[in-house]
Amino acid sequence: MSSHLAVHARARQASRASRALLSLLGACALAACGVSAPDKARPPAPVALAPAAPVAPAVQRAPEAPPQVAAAPTRPAAPAVAAAPNCSVVLYGDSILHGGYGGNLRLAEPPAAALKRLRPRYTIDDRTANGETATTRAASFASEKREARFVVIGHGINDAALSLPVEAPLRSMIATAMREGRVVIVTGLSRQRIPVPGRDKYDAAIRKVAQDTGAGFADWGAEEFRANEMADILHPAGAYSQRLSMRIVQTLDRLAPDCRV
């Protein structure tokens, strides 16, 4: 019995020794492979991920400019040309403004020609007539066609000699011309060796009409008078007539300095 127990004891020891040897061999095998036996199964360590870089917003490209075409060289603008002034005058009057004398004669340089010589820029439309009165001309004045900028009216000496009214026909002609947009000039009365009866009265009446209506006034009565400068008892000769024409020119110059040449 004791021998039997001893056998079992030795067998158990041998079994334990065998297991220990196997365990040792296993450990050596793991060590040779560089692997240590884990005590327990461990989950793999989490791997830290680098934060994702922010996505850059899409850049919108500016539309491409069309190709530049070289502009043709520009020429300097021509300077503006000022419009030519309207220098035109129509003359209405009796023999004094007509330059008449001796019945049917006419001065070598009547007032219309003197105006043109003194102010070449003017266009002259001469409608004067020997023996005419303001009353006669006023009857047809409104129906006449005119183009001139200025209207010169030289009536009165025949009206005074015939005792005809002068204010009413003058006012009528002035009003008509102004409605047409024209500038009016009236002349005073010239002087004579033997004054025409009523000359001063009519001269003052014409001056008043000019003042009342705003018409220009060429003061013929203020011009120097010499008895030896008359073509006859009533009509001025060349030098006196030219001075009367200069009075009209001076009035035109005040009203239209742009036409003064």
Coordinates of C-alpha atoms in Angstrom, one line a residue:
M1 CA 0.0 0.0 0.0
S2 CA 2.7 2.5 0.9
S3 CA 4.5 1.5 -2.2
H4 CA 1.5 2.1 -4.3
L5 CA 1.1 5.6 -2.9
A6 CA 4.7 6.4 -3.5
V7 CA 4.3 5.5 -7.1
H8 CA 1.4 7.9 -7.5
A9 CA 3.3 10.6 -5.8
R10 CA 6.2 10.2 -8.1
A11 CA 3.8 10.2 -11.1
R12 CA 2.3 13.5 -10.0
Q13 CA 5.7 15.1 -9.5
A14 CA 6.7 14.0 -13.0
S15 CA 3.5 15.5 -14.4
R16 CA 4.2 18.8 -12.7
A17 CA 7.8 18.8 -13.9
S18 CA 6.6 18.0 -17.4
R19 CA 4.1 20.9 -17.4
A20 CA 6.8 23.2 -16.0
L21 CA 9.2 22.2 -18.8
L22 CA 6.6 22.8 -21.4
S23 CA 5.8 26.2 -20.0
L24 CA 9.5 27.0 -19.9
L25 CA 9.9 25.9 -23.5
G26 CA 6.9 28.0 -24.6
A27 CA 8.4 31.1 -22.8
C28 CA 11.7 30.6 -24.5
A29 CA 10.0 30.2 -27.9
L30 CA 8.1 33.5 -27.4
A31 CA 11.3 35.2 -26.3
A32 CA 13.2 34.0 -29.3
C33 CA 10.5 35.6 -31.6
G34 CA 10.6 38.9 -29.6
V35 CA 7.1 38.3 -28.5
S36 CA 6.1 38.3 -24.9
A37 CA 3.1 36.5 -23.8
P38 CA 0.4 39.0 -22.9
D39 CA -1.0 38.6 -19.5
K40 CA -4.4 39.4 -20.8
A41 CA -5.9 40.3 -24.2
R42 CA -5.8 44.0 -24.5
P43 CA -7.7 46.1 -27.1
P44 CA -5.6 47.9 -29.6
A45 CA -4.6 51.4 -28.5
P46 CA -6.6 54.1 -30.2
V47 CA -4.7 56.0 -32.9
A48 CA -5.0 59.8 -32.7
L49 CA -6.1 61.3 -36.0
A50 CA -4.7 64.7 -37.1
P51 CA -7.5 67.2 -37.3
A52 CA -8.7 67.6 -40.8
A53 CA -7.5 70.8 -42.5
P54 CA -10.4 73.3 -43.2
V55 CA -11.5 73.3 -46.7
A56 CA -10.6 76.6 -48.3
P57 CA -13.6 78.3 -49.8
A58 CA -13.8 78.3 -53.6
V59 CA -12.3 81.4 -55.0
Q60 CA -14.4 83.0 -57.7
R61 CA -12.3 84.2 -60.5
A62 CA -13.0 87.7 -61.8
P63 CA -14.2 87.7 -65.4
E64 CA -11.4 88.3 -67.7
A65 CA -11.4 91.8 -69.2
P66 CA -11.7 92.0 -73.0
P67 CA -8.5 92.6 -74.7
Q68 CA -7.6 96.3 -74.9
V69 CA -7.7 97.7 -78.3
A70 CA -5.4 100.7 -78.8
A71 CA -7.6 103.7 -79.5
A72 CA -6.9 105.7 -82.6
P73 CA -5.3 109.0 -81.8
T74 CA -7.9 111.7 -81.4
R75 CA -7.6 115.0 -83.2
P76 CA -8.0 118.2 -81.2
A77 CA -11.5 119.6 -81.5
A78 CA -11.8 122.5 -83.8
P79 CA -12.5 125.7 -81.9
A80 CA -16.1 126.8 -81.9
V81 CA -16.9 129.4 -84.5
A82 CA -19.0 132.2 -83.2
A83 CA -22.1 133.0 -85.2
A84 CA -21.8 136.1 -87.3
P85 CA -23.8 139.0 -85.8
N86 CA -26.9 140.1 -87.7
C87 CA -25.8 143.5 -89.0
S88 CA -28.7 144.6 -91.3
V89 CA -30.7 147.8 -91.5
V90 CA -33.7 149.0 -93.5
L91 CA -34.1 152.7 -94.1
Y92 CA -37.5 154.5 -94.3
G93 CA -37.6 158.3 -94.8
D94 CA -38.0 161.4 -97.0
S95 CA -35.5 163.2 -99.2
I96 CA -33.2 164.1 -96.4
L97 CA -32.5 160.4 -95.6
H98 CA -32.6 159.6 -99.3
G99 CA -29.9 162.1 -100.2
G100 CA -32.2 163.9 -102.7
Y101 CA -32.1 167.6 -103.7
G102 CA -33.1 169.8 -106.5
G103 CA -36.2 167.9 -107.4
N104 CA -34.9 164.6 -108.8
L105 CA -31.1 164.8 -108.0
R106 CA -29.3 162.7 -105.5
L107 CA -26.0 163.1 -103.7
A108 CA -22.9 161.3 -104.9
E109 CA -22.8 159.5 -101.5
P110 CA -26.4 159.4 -100.1
P111 CA -26.9 158.3 -96.5
A112 CA -27.3 154.7 -97.4
A113 CA -23.9 154.6 -99.1
A114 CA -22.3 156.6 -96.2
L115 CA -23.6 154.0 -93.7
K116 CA -22.1 151.2 -95.8
R117 CA -18.7 153.0 -96.0
L118 CA -18.6 153.8 -92.3
R119 CA -19.8 150.4 -91.1
P120 CA -19.0 147.8 -93.9
R121 CA -20.5 145.0 -92.0
Y122 CA -24.0 146.3 -92.4
T123 CA -26.4 145.2 -95.1
I124 CA -28.4 148.2 -96.2
D125 CA -32.0 148.0 -97.5
D126 CA -32.8 151.5 -98.7
R127 CA -36.5 152.2 -99.0
T128 CA -36.4 156.0 -98.7
A129 CA -38.2 158.3 -101.2
N130 CA -38.3 162.0 -102.0
G131 CA -41.4 163.8 -100.8
E132 CA -42.6 161.0 -98.4
T133 CA -44.4 161.7 -95.2
A134 CA -44.9 159.5 -92.1
T135 CA -48.6 159.3 -92.9
T136 CA -47.9 158.0 -96.4
R137 CA -45.5 155.3 -95.3
A138 CA -47.6 154.2 -92.3
A139 CA -50.4 153.3 -94.6
S140 CA -48.4 150.4 -96.1
F141 CA -45.8 149.8 -93.4
A142 CA -47.6 146.9 -91.7
S143 CA -48.0 144.9 -94.9
E144 CA -44.4 145.2 -96.0
K145 CA -41.9 142.3 -95.7
R146 CA -38.8 143.1 -93.8
E147 CA -35.7 141.0 -92.9
A148 CA -33.4 143.6 -91.3
R149 CA -32.5 143.7 -87.6
F150 CA -32.7 147.5 -87.4
V151 CA -35.4 149.8 -88.8
V152 CA -34.4 153.5 -89.2
I153 CA -37.3 155.9 -89.7
G154 CA -36.5 159.5 -90.9
H155 CA -39.8 161.3 -91.4
G156 CA -41.1 164.7 -90.2
I157 CA -39.8 167.6 -92.3
N158 CA -42.4 167.2 -95.0
D159 CA -45.0 166.5 -92.3
A160 CA -44.1 169.8 -90.6
A161 CA -44.2 171.7 -93.9
L162 CA -47.7 170.2 -94.7
S163 CA -48.9 170.4 -91.1
L164 CA -49.6 166.6 -91.1
P165 CA -49.7 164.6 -87.9
V166 CA -46.4 162.8 -87.1
E167 CA -46.8 161.2 -83.7
A168 CA -49.6 158.7 -84.5
P169 CA -48.1 157.3 -87.7
L170 CA -44.6 157.1 -86.1
R171 CA -46.0 155.2 -83.1
S172 CA -47.9 152.8 -85.4
M173 CA -44.7 152.0 -87.5
I174 CA -42.6 151.6 -84.4
A175 CA -45.1 149.3 -82.7
T176 CA -45.3 147.1 -85.9
A177 CA -41.5 146.8 -86.2
M178 CA -41.1 146.0 -82.5
R179 CA -43.7 143.3 -82.7
E180 CA -41.6 141.8 -85.5
G181 CA -38.7 141.7 -83.1
R182 CA -36.8 144.6 -84.7
V183 CA -34.8 147.4 -83.2
V184 CA -36.1 150.8 -84.2
I185 CA -34.2 154.1 -84.6
V186 CA -35.9 157.4 -85.4
T187 CA -34.1 160.5 -86.5
G188 CA -34.7 164.1 -85.4
L189 CA -35.1 166.8 -88.0
S190 CA -32.2 168.5 -89.9
R191 CA -31.8 172.3 -90.1
Q192 CA -32.3 174.6 -93.0
R193 CA -31.1 178.1 -94.0
I194 CA -34.7 179.3 -93.6
P195 CA -36.3 177.0 -90.9
V196 CA -39.4 175.1 -92.0
P197 CA -42.4 176.4 -90.0
G198 CA -43.1 174.0 -87.1
R199 CA -39.6 172.4 -87.4
D200 CA -38.7 172.6 -83.7
K201 CA -42.2 171.5 -82.6
Y202 CA -42.1 168.4 -84.8
D203 CA -38.5 167.6 -83.7
A204 CA -39.6 167.7 -80.1
A205 CA -42.6 165.5 -80.9
I206 CA -40.4 162.9 -82.6
R207 CA -38.0 162.9 -79.6
K208 CA -40.9 162.2 -77.2
V209 CA -42.2 159.3 -79.4
A210 CA -38.7 157.7 -79.2
Q211 CA -38.6 158.2 -75.4
D212 CA -42.1 156.8 -74.9
T213 CA -41.6 153.7 -77.1
G214 CA -38.0 152.9 -76.3
A215 CA -36.8 153.5 -79.8
G216 CA -33.3 154.8 -80.5
F217 CA -33.0 158.4 -81.3
A218 CA -30.4 159.9 -83.7
D219 CA -30.4 163.6 -82.8
W220 CA -30.0 165.4 -86.1
G221 CA -30.9 168.7 -84.6
A222 CA -27.8 168.6 -82.4
E223 CA -25.5 168.2 -85.3
E224 CA -23.4 171.2 -86.4
F225 CA -25.0 173.2 -89.2
R226 CA -23.4 175.5 -91.6
A227 CA -25.5 177.5 -94.2
N228 CA -22.9 176.9 -96.9
E229 CA -23.3 173.1 -96.6
M230 CA -26.7 173.0 -98.1
A231 CA -27.5 171.6 -101.6
D232 CA -30.5 173.9 -101.8
I233 CA -32.8 175.8 -99.4
L234 CA -34.0 172.5 -97.8
H235 CA -31.6 169.7 -98.4
P236 CA -28.1 169.0 -96.9
A237 CA -25.1 168.8 -99.2
G238 CA -22.4 166.1 -99.0
A239 CA -20.5 167.1 -95.8
Y240 CA -23.6 167.9 -93.7
S241 CA -25.4 164.8 -95.0
Q242 CA -22.4 162.7 -94.0
R243 CA -22.5 164.1 -90.5
L244 CA -26.2 163.3 -90.2
S245 CA -25.4 159.8 -91.4
M246 CA -22.7 159.5 -88.6
R247 CA -25.4 160.3 -86.1
I248 CA -27.2 157.2 -87.2
V249 CA -24.0 155.2 -87.1
Q250 CA -23.3 156.3 -83.5
T251 CA -26.8 155.2 -82.5
L252 CA -26.3 151.8 -84.2
D253 CA -23.0 151.4 -82.4
R254 CA -24.6 151.9 -79.0
L255 CA -27.3 149.4 -79.8
A256 CA -25.1 146.8 -81.6
P257 CA -21.5 147.1 -80.7
D258 CA -21.0 143.6 -82.3
C259 CA -21.5 145.2 -85.7
R260 CA -19.1 148.0 -85.2
V261 CA -16.2 147.6 -87.7

